[in-house]
Amino acid sequence: MTHYCSAVGIATVDTYARFGLPVVVWGAILPEITYGNEYHEIHRVNGTMINEGKLAAEFLTKQGFLKYVVVHDTTDYGKGQNKYFSEYLKLAGGEIVATFPVSPDQQDFTAELTKIKELKPDLIMVGGLTPLGVRLRAQMDRVGVTAQLAGVSGIMNAGFLEGAGAAAEGTISFHNGAPITKYEQGQAFLDAYAKAGFREDPDAYGPFAYSAATLIMDAIEKVGPDRAKVKDLLNTTKAYKSLVGEINFDDHRQNILRANVYVAQDGKWVYWPDSEYAASKRKLRLN
């Protein structure tokens, strides 16, 4: 079985373990899904908030952003984003001047943004998913908040770019995966994807979902439809060649990855080293 959502993932790991059902998570990034238990049924091919939060703190402070506000939703996902980003930001020398926990379905951010305007932060970090990121970004200009906006992989999808429109330009995001074209099998996958006639491009976690499904199917083909045998084989995964590169599980069945930086440029998420922002042809809001 494969799995995506952090909230559902952490709520169901006990059940999967009780029934001995092997699971490969491909998108949920809450660290506790793998690191918070000793369940040998639970595996994860994507990275965690730890990877993303650490890179975000280090990268943003190096860009000169020193004064921060965090707006995060009150789910486990949002609280986890706030926790790990805040911990690493302190180590990197940044300062959080205010934190605003909000409901994930909150529509109006006038009160929060009015306070943020008074605080004059360099950057607002969004700890939440696309709907929260879109609503917040859409209301920033109306209130007159000129801070840079950043968020981790929860907003790194086409939905944010479409929802925020032109205002999305220059938003920074962090994701455990590299651009699909950077992987050895990436172009072949994209060619097959296009040939299949899908209307939308694969999302940021699409390659991880594909890799998780392939990993499970290969395990079943090798040992048969036996849960215990599939679990034991998955637990020994090392140097497995997948769409997202080699999969190597640590002693908590967590794939070992590094995160990457992306920026919204001309309606697309662009790998930071390939962007005009990295080349100083365009400026972030601090600049």
PDB file of C-alpha atoms in Angstrom:
ATOM      1  CA  MET A   1       0.000   0.000   0.000  1.00  0.00           C
ATOM      2  CA  THR A   2       1.160   3.572  -0.682  1.00  0.00           C
ATOM      3  CA  HIS A   3       0.283   6.673   1.319  1.00  0.00           C
ATOM      4  CA  TYR A   4       0.346  10.485   0.979  1.00  0.00           C
ATOM      5  CA  CYS A   5      -1.301  12.680   3.643  1.00  0.00           C
ATOM      6  CA  SER A   6       0.590  13.465   6.896  1.00  0.00           C
ATOM      7  CA  ALA A   7      -2.537  13.708   9.043  1.00  0.00           C
ATOM      8  CA  VAL A   8      -3.980  10.439   7.759  1.00  0.00           C
ATOM      9  CA  GLY A   9      -0.564   8.796   7.814  1.00  0.00           C
ATOM     10  CA  ILE A  10       0.148   9.456  11.486  1.00  0.00           C
ATOM     11  CA  ALA A  11      -3.422   8.507  12.411  1.00  0.00           C
ATOM     12  CA  THR A  12      -3.229   5.121  10.704  1.00  0.00           C
ATOM     13  CA  VAL A  13       0.281   3.769  11.352  1.00  0.00           C
ATOM     14  CA  ASP A  14      -0.894   1.919  14.466  1.00  0.00           C
ATOM     15  CA  THR A  15      -3.567   0.140  12.426  1.00  0.00           C
ATOM     16  CA  TYR A  16      -1.200  -0.813   9.619  1.00  0.00           C
ATOM     17  CA  ALA A  17       1.231  -2.261  12.149  1.00  0.00           C
ATOM     18  CA  ARG A  18      -1.498  -4.165  14.001  1.00  0.00           C
ATOM     19  CA  PHE A  19      -2.616  -5.895  10.800  1.00  0.00           C
ATOM     20  CA  GLY A  20       0.910  -6.370   9.468  1.00  0.00           C
ATOM     21  CA  LEU A  21       0.194  -4.375   6.319  1.00  0.00           C
ATOM     22  CA  PRO A  22       3.344  -3.034   4.587  1.00  0.00           C
ATOM     23  CA  VAL A  23       3.010   0.633   3.620  1.00  0.00           C
ATOM     24  CA  VAL A  24       5.265   2.906   1.567  1.00  0.00           C
ATOM     25  CA  VAL A  25       4.608   6.604   2.172  1.00  0.00           C
ATOM     26  CA  TRP A  26       5.354   8.853  -0.820  1.00  0.00           C
ATOM     27  CA  GLY A  27       4.262  12.356   0.153  1.00  0.00           C
ATOM     28  CA  ALA A  28       3.508  12.802   3.872  1.00  0.00           C
ATOM     29  CA  ILE A  29       6.449  14.573   5.514  1.00  0.00           C
ATOM     30  CA  LEU A  30       5.625  14.463   9.260  1.00  0.00           C
ATOM     31  CA  PRO A  31       8.808  12.928  10.783  1.00  0.00           C
ATOM     32  CA  GLU A  32       6.878  10.950  13.402  1.00  0.00           C
ATOM     33  CA  ILE A  33       5.377   8.688  10.728  1.00  0.00           C
ATOM     34  CA  THR A  34       8.701   6.861  10.538  1.00  0.00           C
ATOM     35  CA  TYR A  35      10.783   8.234  13.411  1.00  0.00           C
ATOM     36  CA  GLY A  36       8.023   8.180  16.021  1.00  0.00           C
ATOM     37  CA  ASN A  37       7.612   4.419  16.218  1.00  0.00           C
ATOM     38  CA  GLU A  38       9.296   1.048  15.738  1.00  0.00           C
ATOM     39  CA  TYR A  39       6.772  -0.245  13.209  1.00  0.00           C
ATOM     40  CA  HIS A  40       8.576  -2.300  10.595  1.00  0.00           C
ATOM     41  CA  GLU A  41       5.524  -2.110   8.326  1.00  0.00           C
ATOM     42  CA  ILE A  42       5.966   1.636   7.714  1.00  0.00           C
ATOM     43  CA  HIS A  43       8.380   2.880   5.037  1.00  0.00           C
ATOM     44  CA  ARG A  44       8.833   6.244   3.340  1.00  0.00           C
ATOM     45  CA  VAL A  45      10.520   7.128   0.035  1.00  0.00           C
ATOM     46  CA  ASN A  46      10.171  10.919   0.338  1.00  0.00           C
ATOM     47  CA  GLY A  47      11.919  13.108   2.898  1.00  0.00           C
ATOM     48  CA  THR A  48      10.528  14.801   6.000  1.00  0.00           C
ATOM     49  CA  MET A  49       9.957  18.210   7.536  1.00  0.00           C
ATOM     50  CA  ILE A  50      13.388  17.892   9.094  1.00  0.00           C
ATOM     51  CA  ASN A  51      15.073  18.030   5.670  1.00  0.00           C
ATOM     52  CA  GLU A  52      12.883  20.844   4.409  1.00  0.00           C
ATOM     53  CA  GLY A  53      12.931  22.933   7.586  1.00  0.00           C
ATOM     54  CA  LYS A  54      16.708  22.740   7.930  1.00  0.00           C
ATOM     55  CA  LEU A  55      17.326  23.749   4.314  1.00  0.00           C
ATOM     56  CA  ALA A  56      14.734  26.544   4.510  1.00  0.00           C
ATOM     57  CA  ALA A  57      16.374  28.077   7.575  1.00  0.00           C
ATOM     58  CA  GLU A  58      19.891  27.857   6.154  1.00  0.00           C
ATOM     59  CA  PHE A  59      19.017  29.064   2.655  1.00  0.00           C
ATOM     60  CA  LEU A  60      16.801  31.973   3.681  1.00  0.00           C
ATOM     61  CA  THR A  61      19.234  33.393   6.227  1.00  0.00           C
ATOM     62  CA  LYS A  62      22.028  33.192   3.645  1.00  0.00           C
ATOM     63  CA  GLN A  63      19.828  35.244   1.323  1.00  0.00           C
ATOM     64  CA  GLY A  64      19.765  37.963   3.985  1.00  0.00           C
ATOM     65  CA  PHE A  65      16.330  37.348   5.517  1.00  0.00           C
ATOM     66  CA  LEU A  66      16.792  37.728   9.266  1.00  0.00           C
ATOM     67  CA  LYS A  67      13.413  38.825  10.682  1.00  0.00           C
ATOM     68  CA  TYR A  68      10.562  36.306  10.286  1.00  0.00           C
ATOM     69  CA  VAL A  69       6.875  35.748  10.894  1.00  0.00           C
ATOM     70  CA  VAL A  70       5.447  32.220  10.762  1.00  0.00           C
ATOM     71  CA  VAL A  71       1.813  31.586   9.805  1.00  0.00           C
ATOM     72  CA  HIS A  72       0.943  27.920  10.247  1.00  0.00           C
ATOM     73  CA  ASP A  73      -2.249  25.907  10.347  1.00  0.00           C
ATOM     74  CA  THR A  74      -3.237  24.079  13.506  1.00  0.00           C
ATOM     75  CA  THR A  75      -3.071  20.553  12.067  1.00  0.00           C
ATOM     76  CA  ASP A  76      -0.194  18.195  12.914  1.00  0.00           C
ATOM     77  CA  TYR A  77       1.266  19.165   9.551  1.00  0.00           C
ATOM     78  CA  GLY A  78       1.264  22.894  10.266  1.00  0.00           C
ATOM     79  CA  LYS A  79       2.479  22.526  13.828  1.00  0.00           C
ATOM     80  CA  GLY A  80       5.299  20.282  12.650  1.00  0.00           C
ATOM     81  CA  GLN A  81       6.334  22.793  10.004  1.00  0.00           C
ATOM     82  CA  ASN A  82       6.500  25.511  12.635  1.00  0.00           C
ATOM     83  CA  LYS A  83       8.452  23.320  15.055  1.00  0.00           C
ATOM     84  CA  TYR A  84      11.245  22.217  12.729  1.00  0.00           C
ATOM     85  CA  PHE A  85      11.627  25.476  10.838  1.00  0.00           C
ATOM     86  CA  SER A  86      11.754  27.463  14.082  1.00  0.00           C
ATOM     87  CA  GLU A  87      14.358  25.157  15.625  1.00  0.00           C
ATOM     88  CA  TYR A  88      16.684  25.345  12.642  1.00  0.00           C
ATOM     89  CA  LEU A  89      16.127  29.067  12.097  1.00  0.00           C
ATOM     90  CA  LYS A  90      17.386  29.805  15.600  1.00  0.00           C
ATOM     91  CA  LEU A  91      20.546  27.824  14.858  1.00  0.00           C
ATOM     92  CA  ALA A  92      20.971  29.691  11.555  1.00  0.00           C
ATOM     93  CA  GLY A  93      20.774  33.098  13.245  1.00  0.00           C
ATOM     94  CA  GLY A  94      17.289  34.182  12.182  1.00  0.00           C
ATOM     95  CA  GLU A  95      14.679  35.706  14.508  1.00  0.00           C
ATOM     96  CA  ILE A  96      10.964  34.899  14.608  1.00  0.00           C
ATOM     97  CA  VAL A  97       9.164  38.045  15.762  1.00  0.00           C
ATOM     98  CA  ALA A  98       5.680  36.503  15.760  1.00  0.00           C
ATOM     99  CA  THR A  99       3.898  33.207  15.127  1.00  0.00           C
ATOM    100  CA  PHE A 100       0.257  32.980  14.061  1.00  0.00           C
ATOM    101  CA  PRO A 101      -1.505  29.609  14.401  1.00  0.00           C
ATOM    102  CA  VAL A 102      -4.618  29.661  12.174  1.00  0.00           C
ATOM    103  CA  SER A 103      -7.371  27.270  11.228  1.00  0.00           C
ATOM    104  CA  PRO A 104      -6.651  25.531   7.904  1.00  0.00           C
ATOM    105  CA  ASP A 105     -10.000  26.732   6.554  1.00  0.00           C
ATOM    106  CA  GLN A 106      -9.650  30.348   7.752  1.00  0.00           C
ATOM    107  CA  GLN A 107     -10.643  32.713   4.946  1.00  0.00           C
ATOM    108  CA  ASP A 108      -9.812  36.221   6.185  1.00  0.00           C
ATOM    109  CA  PHE A 109      -6.301  37.139   7.354  1.00  0.00           C
ATOM    110  CA  THR A 110      -6.832  40.868   7.745  1.00  0.00           C
ATOM    111  CA  ALA A 111      -6.175  40.834  11.497  1.00  0.00           C
ATOM    112  CA  GLU A 112      -2.982  38.773  11.212  1.00  0.00           C
ATOM    113  CA  LEU A 113      -1.675  40.710   8.227  1.00  0.00           C
ATOM    114  CA  THR A 114      -2.344  44.063   9.909  1.00  0.00           C
ATOM    115  CA  LYS A 115      -0.155  42.979  12.835  1.00  0.00           C
ATOM    116  CA  ILE A 116       2.450  41.598  10.433  1.00  0.00           C
ATOM    117  CA  LYS A 117       2.558  44.925   8.597  1.00  0.00           C
ATOM    118  CA  GLU A 118       3.384  46.671  11.875  1.00  0.00           C
ATOM    119  CA  LEU A 119       6.159  44.159  12.659  1.00  0.00           C
ATOM    120  CA  LYS A 120       7.827  44.681   9.247  1.00  0.00           C
ATOM    121  CA  PRO A 121       9.365  41.204   8.896  1.00  0.00           C
ATOM    122  CA  ASP A 122      11.705  40.368   6.044  1.00  0.00           C
ATOM    123  CA  LEU A 123       9.832  37.147   5.309  1.00  0.00           C
ATOM    124  CA  ILE A 124       6.617  35.277   6.047  1.00  0.00           C
ATOM    125  CA  MET A 125       6.946  31.492   6.284  1.00  0.00           C
ATOM    126  CA  VAL A 126       3.759  29.562   5.520  1.00  0.00           C
ATOM    127  CA  GLY A 127       3.377  26.309   7.419  1.00  0.00           C
ATOM    128  CA  GLY A 128       0.396  24.856   5.628  1.00  0.00           C
ATOM    129  CA  LEU A 129      -1.052  23.625   2.373  1.00  0.00           C
ATOM    130  CA  THR A 130      -1.984  25.324  -0.879  1.00  0.00           C
ATOM    131  CA  PRO A 131      -5.362  26.850   0.111  1.00  0.00           C
ATOM    132  CA  LEU A 132      -3.787  28.631   3.087  1.00  0.00           C
ATOM    133  CA  GLY A 133      -0.855  29.822   0.983  1.00  0.00           C
ATOM    134  CA  VAL A 134      -3.114  31.130  -1.783  1.00  0.00           C
ATOM    135  CA  ARG A 135      -5.439  33.030   0.567  1.00  0.00           C
ATOM    136  CA  LEU A 136      -2.560  34.552   2.507  1.00  0.00           C
ATOM    137  CA  ARG A 137      -0.676  35.654  -0.597  1.00  0.00           C
ATOM    138  CA  ALA A 138      -3.802  37.094  -2.194  1.00  0.00           C
ATOM    139  CA  GLN A 139      -4.484  39.282   0.852  1.00  0.00           C
ATOM    140  CA  MET A 140      -0.921  40.494   1.487  1.00  0.00           C
ATOM    141  CA  ASP A 141      -0.995  43.175  -1.200  1.00  0.00           C
ATOM    142  CA  ARG A 142      -4.418  44.378  -0.138  1.00  0.00           C
ATOM    143  CA  VAL A 143      -3.178  45.042   3.402  1.00  0.00           C
ATOM    144  CA  GLY A 144       0.135  46.423   2.185  1.00  0.00           C
ATOM    145  CA  VAL A 145       2.457  43.686   3.444  1.00  0.00           C
ATOM    146  CA  THR A 146       5.608  43.692   1.322  1.00  0.00           C
ATOM    147  CA  ALA A 147       7.512  40.824   2.968  1.00  0.00           C
ATOM    148  CA  GLN A 148       8.909  37.938   0.958  1.00  0.00           C
ATOM    149  CA  LEU A 149       6.753  34.781   1.056  1.00  0.00           C
ATOM    150  CA  ALA A 150       8.117  31.256   1.441  1.00  0.00           C
ATOM    151  CA  GLY A 151       6.688  27.857   2.242  1.00  0.00           C
ATOM    152  CA  VAL A 152       7.778  24.256   2.147  1.00  0.00           C
ATOM    153  CA  SER A 153       6.431  21.552  -0.148  1.00  0.00           C
ATOM    154  CA  GLY A 154       2.821  21.982   0.989  1.00  0.00           C
ATOM    155  CA  ILE A 155       2.457  24.908  -1.424  1.00  0.00           C
ATOM    156  CA  MET A 156       4.767  23.671  -4.165  1.00  0.00           C
ATOM    157  CA  ASN A 157       2.227  22.685  -6.770  1.00  0.00           C
ATOM    158  CA  ALA A 158       0.322  24.042  -9.743  1.00  0.00           C
ATOM    159  CA  GLY A 159      -2.638  24.858  -7.502  1.00  0.00           C
ATOM    160  CA  PHE A 160      -0.698  27.561  -5.659  1.00  0.00           C
ATOM    161  CA  LEU A 161       0.597  29.107  -8.876  1.00  0.00           C
ATOM    162  CA  GLU A 162      -2.863  29.154 -10.436  1.00  0.00           C
ATOM    163  CA  GLY A 163      -4.624  30.333  -7.278  1.00  0.00           C
ATOM    164  CA  ALA A 164      -2.196  33.154  -6.480  1.00  0.00           C
ATOM    165  CA  GLY A 165      -1.783  34.126 -10.128  1.00  0.00           C
ATOM    166  CA  ALA A 166       0.794  36.817 -10.876  1.00  0.00           C
ATOM    167  CA  ALA A 167       1.269  37.405  -7.124  1.00  0.00           C
ATOM    168  CA  ALA A 168       2.911  33.968  -6.858  1.00  0.00           C
ATOM    169  CA  GLU A 169       5.995  35.285  -8.668  1.00  0.00           C
ATOM    170  CA  GLY A 170       9.118  35.049  -6.527  1.00  0.00           C
ATOM    171  CA  THR A 171       7.602  32.789  -3.838  1.00  0.00           C
ATOM    172  CA  ILE A 172      10.221  30.384  -2.505  1.00  0.00           C
ATOM    173  CA  SER A 173       9.545  26.742  -1.669  1.00  0.00           C
ATOM    174  CA  PHE A 174      11.519  23.737  -0.468  1.00  0.00           C
ATOM    175  CA  HIS A 175      10.989  20.169  -1.573  1.00  0.00           C
ATOM    176  CA  ASN A 176      12.832  16.911  -0.941  1.00  0.00           C
ATOM    177  CA  GLY A 177      12.843  16.002  -4.608  1.00  0.00           C
ATOM    178  CA  ALA A 178      14.998  17.293  -7.445  1.00  0.00           C
ATOM    179  CA  PRO A 179      13.349  18.340 -10.735  1.00  0.00           C
ATOM    180  CA  ILE A 180      12.278  15.214 -12.571  1.00  0.00           C
ATOM    181  CA  THR A 181      14.526  16.049 -15.507  1.00  0.00           C
ATOM    182  CA  LYS A 182      17.540  15.818 -13.189  1.00  0.00           C
ATOM    183  CA  TYR A 183      16.900  12.097 -12.587  1.00  0.00           C
ATOM    184  CA  GLU A 184      18.363   9.457 -14.869  1.00  0.00           C
ATOM    185  CA  GLN A 185      14.932   8.037 -15.753  1.00  0.00           C
ATOM    186  CA  GLY A 186      13.163  11.396 -15.632  1.00  0.00           C
ATOM    187  CA  GLN A 187      12.856  12.229 -19.322  1.00  0.00           C
ATOM    188  CA  ALA A 188      11.689   8.712 -20.196  1.00  0.00           C
ATOM    189  CA  PHE A 189       9.013   9.016 -17.519  1.00  0.00           C
ATOM    190  CA  LEU A 190       7.873  12.393 -18.847  1.00  0.00           C
ATOM    191  CA  ASP A 191       7.709  11.027 -22.406  1.00  0.00           C
ATOM    192  CA  ALA A 192       5.576   8.096 -21.264  1.00  0.00           C
ATOM    193  CA  TYR A 193       3.433  10.412 -19.158  1.00  0.00           C
ATOM    194  CA  ALA A 194       2.772  12.671 -22.135  1.00  0.00           C
ATOM    195  CA  LYS A 195       2.020   9.700 -24.371  1.00  0.00           C
ATOM    196  CA  ALA A 196      -0.571   8.498 -21.849  1.00  0.00           C
ATOM    197  CA  GLY A 197      -2.481  11.736 -22.421  1.00  0.00           C
ATOM    198  CA  PHE A 198      -2.693  13.141 -18.902  1.00  0.00           C
ATOM    199  CA  ARG A 199      -4.034  16.697 -18.909  1.00  0.00           C
ATOM    200  CA  GLU A 200      -1.870  18.058 -16.097  1.00  0.00           C
ATOM    201  CA  ASP A 201       1.861  17.822 -15.473  1.00  0.00           C
ATOM    202  CA  PRO A 202       2.946  15.406 -12.724  1.00  0.00           C
ATOM    203  CA  ASP A 203       2.886  17.165  -9.355  1.00  0.00           C
ATOM    204  CA  ALA A 204       5.969  17.571  -7.171  1.00  0.00           C
ATOM    205  CA  TYR A 205       5.242  14.297  -5.364  1.00  0.00           C
ATOM    206  CA  GLY A 206       4.159  12.402  -8.488  1.00  0.00           C
ATOM    207  CA  PRO A 207       7.607  10.832  -9.043  1.00  0.00           C
ATOM    208  CA  PHE A 208       7.679   9.688  -5.410  1.00  0.00           C
ATOM    209  CA  ALA A 209       4.240   8.081  -5.758  1.00  0.00           C
ATOM    210  CA  TYR A 210       5.412   6.270  -8.876  1.00  0.00           C
ATOM    211  CA  SER A 211       8.584   5.134  -7.110  1.00  0.00           C
ATOM    212  CA  ALA A 212       6.655   3.912  -4.060  1.00  0.00           C
ATOM    213  CA  ALA A 213       4.249   1.893  -6.187  1.00  0.00           C
ATOM    214  CA  THR A 214       7.100   0.398  -8.222  1.00  0.00           C
ATOM    215  CA  LEU A 215       9.013  -0.518  -5.068  1.00  0.00           C
ATOM    216  CA  ILE A 216       6.017  -2.389  -3.650  1.00  0.00           C
ATOM    217  CA  MET A 217       5.162  -4.150  -6.916  1.00  0.00           C
ATOM    218  CA  ASP A 218       8.753  -5.299  -7.354  1.00  0.00           C
ATOM    219  CA  ALA A 219       8.759  -6.650  -3.797  1.00  0.00           C
ATOM    220  CA  ILE A 220       5.518  -8.574  -4.368  1.00  0.00           C
ATOM    221  CA  GLU A 221       6.836  -9.993  -7.632  1.00  0.00           C
ATOM    222  CA  LYS A 222       9.965 -11.191  -5.842  1.00  0.00           C
ATOM    223  CA  VAL A 223       8.467 -12.811  -2.721  1.00  0.00           C
ATOM    224  CA  GLY A 224       4.782 -13.207  -3.593  1.00  0.00           C
ATOM    225  CA  PRO A 225       1.626 -11.735  -2.001  1.00  0.00           C
ATOM    226  CA  ASP A 226       2.761 -12.419   1.551  1.00  0.00           C
ATOM    227  CA  ARG A 227       2.623  -9.398   3.890  1.00  0.00           C
ATOM    228  CA  ALA A 228       5.376 -10.568   6.214  1.00  0.00           C
ATOM    229  CA  LYS A 229       7.756 -11.422   3.386  1.00  0.00           C
ATOM    230  CA  VAL A 230       7.050  -8.145   1.580  1.00  0.00           C
ATOM    231  CA  LYS A 231       7.654  -6.223   4.816  1.00  0.00           C
ATOM    232  CA  ASP A 232      10.947  -8.012   5.466  1.00  0.00           C
ATOM    233  CA  LEU A 233      12.168  -7.378   1.931  1.00  0.00           C
ATOM    234  CA  LEU A 234      11.228  -3.695   2.048  1.00  0.00           C
ATOM    235  CA  ASN A 235      13.084  -3.320   5.346  1.00  0.00           C
ATOM    236  CA  THR A 236      16.350  -4.291   3.663  1.00  0.00           C
ATOM    237  CA  THR A 237      16.000  -1.773   0.806  1.00  0.00           C
ATOM    238  CA  LYS A 238      19.400  -0.421  -0.219  1.00  0.00           C
ATOM    239  CA  ALA A 239      20.497   1.045  -3.554  1.00  0.00           C
ATOM    240  CA  TYR A 240      17.089   0.378  -5.120  1.00  0.00           C
ATOM    241  CA  LYS A 241      17.077   2.191  -8.464  1.00  0.00           C
ATOM    242  CA  SER A 242      13.878   4.210  -8.791  1.00  0.00           C
ATOM    243  CA  LEU A 243      12.582   7.195 -10.715  1.00  0.00           C
ATOM    244  CA  VAL A 244      13.712   9.493  -7.872  1.00  0.00           C
ATOM    245  CA  GLY A 245      17.175   7.976  -7.714  1.00  0.00           C
ATOM    246  CA  GLU A 246      18.477   5.360  -5.307  1.00  0.00           C
ATOM    247  CA  ILE A 247      16.243   4.467  -2.377  1.00  0.00           C
ATOM    248  CA  ASN A 248      18.132   3.620   0.803  1.00  0.00           C
ATOM    249  CA  PHE A 249      16.170   3.060   4.007  1.00  0.00           C
ATOM    250  CA  ASP A 250      17.754   3.860   7.364  1.00  0.00           C
ATOM    251  CA  ASP A 251      16.965   1.870  10.527  1.00  0.00           C
ATOM    252  CA  HIS A 252      13.541   3.567  10.700  1.00  0.00           C
ATOM    253  CA  ARG A 253      12.689   2.648   7.095  1.00  0.00           C
ATOM    254  CA  GLN A 254      13.160   6.285   6.076  1.00  0.00           C
ATOM    255  CA  ASN A 255      14.734   7.049   2.709  1.00  0.00           C
ATOM    256  CA  ILE A 256      17.830   9.238   3.021  1.00  0.00           C
ATOM    257  CA  LEU A 257      17.399  12.402   0.950  1.00  0.00           C
ATOM    258  CA  ARG A 258      18.393  16.038   0.780  1.00  0.00           C
ATOM    259  CA  ALA A 259      15.982  18.871   0.071  1.00  0.00           C
ATOM    260  CA  ASN A 260      16.142  21.394  -2.782  1.00  0.00           C
ATOM    261  CA  VAL A 261      15.136  25.037  -3.287  1.00  0.00           C
ATOM    262  CA  TYR A 262      12.568  26.204  -5.839  1.00  0.00           C
ATOM    263  CA  VAL A 263      11.151  29.574  -6.820  1.00  0.00           C
ATOM    264  CA  ALA A 264       7.973  30.590  -8.647  1.00  0.00           C
ATOM    265  CA  GLN A 265       9.035  32.123 -11.950  1.00  0.00           C
ATOM    266  CA  ASP A 266       6.719  32.956 -14.857  1.00  0.00           C
ATOM    267  CA  GLY A 267       3.971  30.658 -13.603  1.00  0.00           C
ATOM    268  CA  LYS A 268       6.197  27.632 -12.965  1.00  0.00           C
ATOM    269  CA  TRP A 269       8.188  26.213 -10.069  1.00  0.00           C
ATOM    270  CA  VAL A 270      11.818  26.517 -11.130  1.00  0.00           C
ATOM    271  CA  TYR A 271      14.778  24.740  -9.551  1.00  0.00           C
ATOM    272  CA  TRP A 272      16.666  27.560  -7.791  1.00  0.00           C
ATOM    273  CA  PRO A 273      20.079  26.998  -9.422  1.00  0.00           C
ATOM    274  CA  ASP A 274      18.392  27.210 -12.851  1.00  0.00           C
ATOM    275  CA  SER A 275      16.358  30.319 -12.024  1.00  0.00           C
ATOM    276  CA  GLU A 276      16.853  33.959 -12.984  1.00  0.00           C
ATOM    277  CA  TYR A 277      16.712  34.774  -9.279  1.00  0.00           C
ATOM    278  CA  ALA A 278      19.824  32.697  -8.611  1.00  0.00           C
ATOM    279  CA  ALA A 279      21.491  34.427 -11.566  1.00  0.00           C
ATOM    280  CA  SER A 280      20.575  37.844 -10.082  1.00  0.00           C
ATOM    281  CA  LYS A 281      18.503  38.704 -13.145  1.00  0.00           C
ATOM    282  CA  ARG A 282      15.454  38.990 -10.885  1.00  0.00           C
ATOM    283  CA  LYS A 283      15.283  40.111  -7.267  1.00  0.00           C
ATOM    284  CA  LEU A 284      13.593  38.669  -4.212  1.00  0.00           C
ATOM    285  CA  ARG A 285      11.596  41.125  -2.082  1.00  0.00           C
ATOM    286  CA  LEU A 286      14.413  41.770   0.370  1.00  0.00           C
ATOM    287  CA  ASN A 287      16.612  42.953  -2.470  1.00  0.00           C
TER     288      ASN A 287
END
